[in-house]
Amino acid sequence: QVAFRLGNTKLLFMNCHLAAHADKMQERTQSMQRILETSPMRKRKDMSGVHREYDRVFFMGDLNTRVDASREQVDAWLAAKQFDRCMAADQLLPLLKGDSGHASPCGLWPDFQEAQINFPPTYKFDKYSEVYDSSKKRRVPSWTDRILWKKDPGIKSLSYNSVPTLQCSDHRPVFGQFEVKVDLNWSGPPASARKSSVCTVQ
């Protein structure tokens, strides 16, 4: 977790690796909420999580959310370039919209949003290839690696994509580019401050 101030604007960046496997979405939701509630960056206890204390918040990493469909279904959809059908089975998107259905509670996911995904699932590949998992487990291709931000008109997504040519991992890296509004009308920390309050790295 990295937090800092630009002028009068407080920014927080959080990276995490949540529980694996398709049937662990509820555990992932609980972990995400615990991360926000117990963050060492948190100073106030009268709010639902540390993200409430900062103006601009990004939450990213291997969130391990999966596509709820069979391997055969997803392979057929990807072959036909039907990403929309894969996205309809994505575990995370309904939670961001506040629609838990019957599978998992929403937790704090609805406080965040994500840019439109227009790239193939980033997991799981055979290393050094473009082939999805060919092992006995044949894991279902999924968008496990995500970049979210706290809902905020001061953040605008400019680009959201993966890097298919980086094949040294069973994941494909994901990147995002954002335009972030900040208030630079700031005179600096109080003269009486004994130590810097500008940047904290955990």
Short mmCIF file of C-alpha atoms in Angstrom, two decimals:
data_model
loop_
_atom_site.label_atom_id
_atom_site.label_comp_id
_atom_site.label_asym_id
_atom_site.label_seq_id
_atom_site.Cartn_x
_atom_site.Cartn_y
_atom_site.Cartn_z
CA GLN A 1 0.00 0.00 0.00
CA VAL A 2 1.28 3.45 -0.95
CA ALA A 3 -0.36 6.70 0.14
CA PHE A 4 0.68 10.27 -0.57
CA ARG A 5 -0.65 13.77 -1.03
CA LEU A 6 -0.52 15.95 -4.13
CA GLY A 7 -1.51 19.41 -3.01
CA ASN A 8 -4.82 19.00 -1.20
CA THR A 9 -5.57 15.64 -2.83
CA LYS A 10 -4.86 12.40 -0.95
CA LEU A 11 -4.13 9.33 -3.09
CA LEU A 12 -4.01 5.69 -2.07
CA PHE A 13 -2.78 2.71 -4.12
CA MET A 14 -3.45 -0.82 -2.87
CA ASN A 15 -2.16 -4.04 -4.43
CA CYS A 16 -3.22 -7.49 -3.29
CA HIS A 17 -3.33 -11.19 -4.15
CA LEU A 18 -6.66 -12.73 -3.18
CA ALA A 19 -7.60 -16.39 -2.71
CA ALA A 20 -7.47 -18.69 -5.73
CA HIS A 21 -10.07 -21.07 -7.19
CA ALA A 22 -13.51 -20.44 -8.66
CA ASP A 23 -15.43 -21.39 -5.53
CA LYS A 24 -13.65 -18.86 -3.30
CA MET A 25 -15.43 -15.66 -4.38
CA GLN A 26 -17.00 -15.15 -0.97
CA GLU A 27 -13.60 -15.53 0.66
CA ARG A 28 -12.16 -12.99 -1.79
CA THR A 29 -14.94 -10.55 -0.92
CA GLN A 30 -14.24 -10.98 2.79
CA SER A 31 -10.50 -10.52 2.26
CA MET A 32 -11.00 -7.38 0.22
CA GLN A 33 -13.18 -5.90 2.97
CA ARG A 34 -10.66 -6.88 5.64
CA ILE A 35 -7.84 -5.22 3.68
CA LEU A 36 -9.78 -1.97 3.51
CA GLU A 37 -10.91 -2.10 7.15
CA THR A 38 -7.55 -3.01 8.72
CA SER A 39 -5.20 -1.02 6.48
CA PRO A 40 -2.25 0.52 8.36
CA MET A 41 -3.06 3.69 6.42
CA ARG A 42 -6.39 3.96 8.18
CA LYS A 43 -6.72 6.69 10.82
CA ARG A 44 -10.46 7.01 11.32
CA LYS A 45 -12.70 4.30 12.73
CA ASP A 46 -16.01 5.99 11.95
CA MET A 47 -15.84 5.01 8.26
CA SER A 48 -16.35 1.66 6.54
CA GLY A 49 -12.78 1.45 5.25
CA VAL A 50 -9.54 3.26 4.53
CA HIS A 51 -10.77 4.11 1.01
CA ARG A 52 -13.21 6.57 2.58
CA GLU A 53 -10.33 8.63 3.96
CA TYR A 54 -8.66 9.27 0.60
CA ASP A 55 -9.77 11.31 -2.38
CA ARG A 56 -8.46 9.01 -5.11
CA VAL A 57 -8.09 5.28 -4.47
CA PHE A 58 -6.87 2.45 -6.72
CA PHE A 59 -7.29 -1.22 -5.79
CA MET A 60 -5.53 -3.72 -8.03
CA GLY A 61 -3.69 -7.01 -8.31
CA ASP A 62 -4.38 -10.69 -8.81
CA LEU A 63 -7.95 -10.54 -7.51
CA ASN A 64 -8.37 -14.12 -8.74
CA THR A 65 -11.96 -13.63 -9.87
CA ARG A 66 -13.04 -16.27 -12.36
CA VAL A 67 -15.41 -16.91 -15.23
CA ASP A 68 -18.24 -19.17 -14.05
CA ALA A 69 -18.48 -21.47 -17.05
CA SER A 70 -16.95 -24.72 -18.26
CA ARG A 71 -13.63 -24.83 -20.05
CA GLU A 72 -15.37 -26.07 -23.19
CA GLN A 73 -17.84 -23.16 -23.15
CA VAL A 74 -15.16 -20.53 -22.66
CA ASP A 75 -12.89 -22.04 -25.31
CA ALA A 76 -15.78 -21.91 -27.79
CA TRP A 77 -16.65 -18.31 -26.88
CA LEU A 78 -13.03 -17.18 -27.22
CA ALA A 79 -12.64 -18.96 -30.55
CA ALA A 80 -15.70 -17.07 -31.79
CA LYS A 81 -14.39 -13.78 -30.29
CA GLN A 82 -17.49 -13.64 -28.09
CA PHE A 83 -15.88 -11.84 -25.16
CA ASP A 84 -19.29 -10.53 -24.13
CA ARG A 85 -20.45 -14.04 -23.27
CA CYS A 86 -17.34 -14.59 -21.17
CA MET A 87 -17.87 -11.26 -19.42
CA ALA A 88 -21.48 -12.20 -18.67
CA ALA A 89 -20.11 -15.10 -16.61
CA ASP A 90 -17.42 -13.04 -14.85
CA GLN A 91 -17.69 -13.23 -11.06
CA LEU A 92 -16.61 -9.67 -10.31
CA LEU A 93 -18.71 -7.49 -12.61
CA PRO A 94 -22.07 -8.19 -10.88
CA LEU A 95 -20.50 -7.39 -7.50
CA LEU A 96 -19.19 -4.05 -8.74
CA LYS A 97 -22.77 -3.28 -9.79
CA GLY A 98 -24.11 -4.31 -6.40
CA ASP A 99 -25.84 -7.39 -7.77
CA SER A 100 -24.73 -10.38 -5.73
CA GLY A 101 -27.31 -12.80 -7.12
CA HIS A 102 -27.23 -16.05 -5.18
CA ALA A 103 -23.50 -16.69 -5.29
CA SER A 104 -21.75 -14.21 -2.99
CA PRO A 105 -22.42 -11.05 -0.94
CA CYS A 106 -21.21 -7.81 -2.53
CA GLY A 107 -19.15 -6.55 0.41
CA LEU A 108 -17.37 -3.30 -0.47
CA TRP A 109 -16.97 -4.10 -4.19
CA PRO A 110 -19.77 -1.67 -5.19
CA ASP A 111 -17.63 1.22 -3.91
CA PHE A 112 -15.31 0.58 -6.86
CA GLN A 113 -15.48 0.51 -10.63
CA GLU A 114 -13.49 -0.80 -13.57
CA ALA A 115 -12.88 0.25 -17.14
CA GLN A 116 -14.39 -1.75 -19.98
CA ILE A 117 -12.43 -4.95 -20.65
CA ASN A 118 -11.60 -5.39 -24.33
CA PHE A 119 -8.80 -7.94 -24.09
CA PRO A 120 -8.74 -11.75 -23.74
CA PRO A 121 -8.62 -13.45 -20.32
CA THR A 122 -5.20 -13.05 -18.73
CA TYR A 123 -5.08 -16.43 -16.94
CA LYS A 124 -4.07 -19.26 -17.11
CA PHE A 125 -1.53 -19.79 -19.90
CA ASP A 126 1.10 -22.41 -20.49
CA LYS A 127 4.36 -20.54 -19.92
CA TYR A 128 6.08 -19.10 -22.98
CA SER A 129 3.05 -19.75 -25.17
CA GLU A 130 -0.32 -18.38 -26.22
CA VAL A 131 -2.09 -21.59 -25.19
CA TYR A 132 -4.45 -21.60 -22.24
CA ASP A 133 -3.79 -24.20 -19.54
CA SER A 134 -3.26 -27.57 -21.20
CA SER A 135 -2.48 -29.42 -17.97
CA LYS A 136 -4.82 -32.01 -16.48
CA LYS A 137 -6.55 -29.26 -14.49
CA ARG A 138 -7.45 -27.32 -17.65
CA ARG A 139 -8.31 -24.18 -15.71
CA VAL A 140 -11.01 -21.97 -17.17
CA PRO A 141 -9.55 -18.83 -18.84
CA SER A 142 -10.43 -15.85 -16.65
CA TRP A 143 -9.71 -12.19 -16.02
CA THR A 144 -7.98 -12.65 -12.67
CA ASP A 145 -5.78 -9.55 -12.89
CA ARG A 146 -7.77 -6.33 -12.47
CA ILE A 147 -7.40 -2.61 -11.84
CA LEU A 148 -10.23 -0.93 -9.94
CA TRP A 149 -10.70 2.54 -8.54
CA LYS A 150 -13.05 4.06 -6.02
CA LYS A 151 -16.02 5.55 -7.85
CA ASP A 152 -15.01 9.11 -8.46
CA PRO A 153 -15.67 11.71 -11.20
CA GLY A 154 -12.08 12.88 -10.65
CA ILE A 155 -10.68 9.70 -12.25
CA LYS A 156 -10.94 9.01 -15.97
CA SER A 157 -9.69 5.81 -17.58
CA LEU A 158 -7.68 6.43 -20.76
CA SER A 159 -6.43 2.91 -21.46
CA TYR A 160 -6.92 -0.60 -20.05
CA ASN A 161 -5.24 -3.58 -21.67
CA SER A 162 -3.00 -6.61 -21.29
CA VAL A 163 0.43 -7.38 -22.73
CA PRO A 164 0.16 -10.70 -24.61
CA THR A 165 3.82 -10.73 -25.66
CA LEU A 166 5.09 -11.04 -22.07
CA GLN A 167 4.86 -14.80 -21.67
CA CYS A 168 7.25 -15.64 -18.83
CA SER A 169 4.33 -16.19 -16.44
CA ASP A 170 1.06 -18.10 -16.55
CA HIS A 171 -0.60 -14.67 -16.27
CA ARG A 172 -0.55 -11.84 -18.79
CA PRO A 173 0.24 -8.48 -17.18
CA VAL A 174 -2.47 -5.82 -17.20
CA PHE A 175 -1.91 -2.07 -17.35
CA GLY A 176 -4.08 0.99 -17.03
CA GLN A 177 -3.61 4.67 -17.84
CA PHE A 178 -5.68 7.26 -16.02
CA GLU A 179 -6.30 10.96 -15.91
CA VAL A 180 -6.62 11.98 -12.25
CA LYS A 181 -7.85 15.35 -11.07
CA VAL A 182 -5.91 16.84 -8.15
CA ASP A 183 -6.10 20.10 -6.19
CA LEU A 184 -2.64 21.68 -6.14
CA ASN A 185 -3.67 24.76 -4.18
CA TRP A 186 -1.69 23.77 -1.09
CA SER A 187 0.82 25.72 0.98
CA GLY A 188 2.59 22.66 2.40
CA PRO A 189 2.59 20.88 5.79
CA PRO A 190 2.37 22.95 9.01
CA ALA A 191 5.64 24.52 10.05
CA SER A 192 5.28 22.78 13.39
CA ALA A 193 5.26 19.31 11.80
CA ARG A 194 8.14 17.26 13.21
CA LYS A 195 8.22 14.70 10.45
CA SER A 196 7.00 14.37 6.90
CA SER A 197 3.32 13.59 6.44
CA VAL A 198 3.50 13.65 2.66
CA CYS A 199 4.39 10.07 1.77
CA THR A 200 3.93 6.78 3.59
CA VAL A 201 4.90 3.41 2.17
CA GLN A 202 3.68 0.17 3.78
#
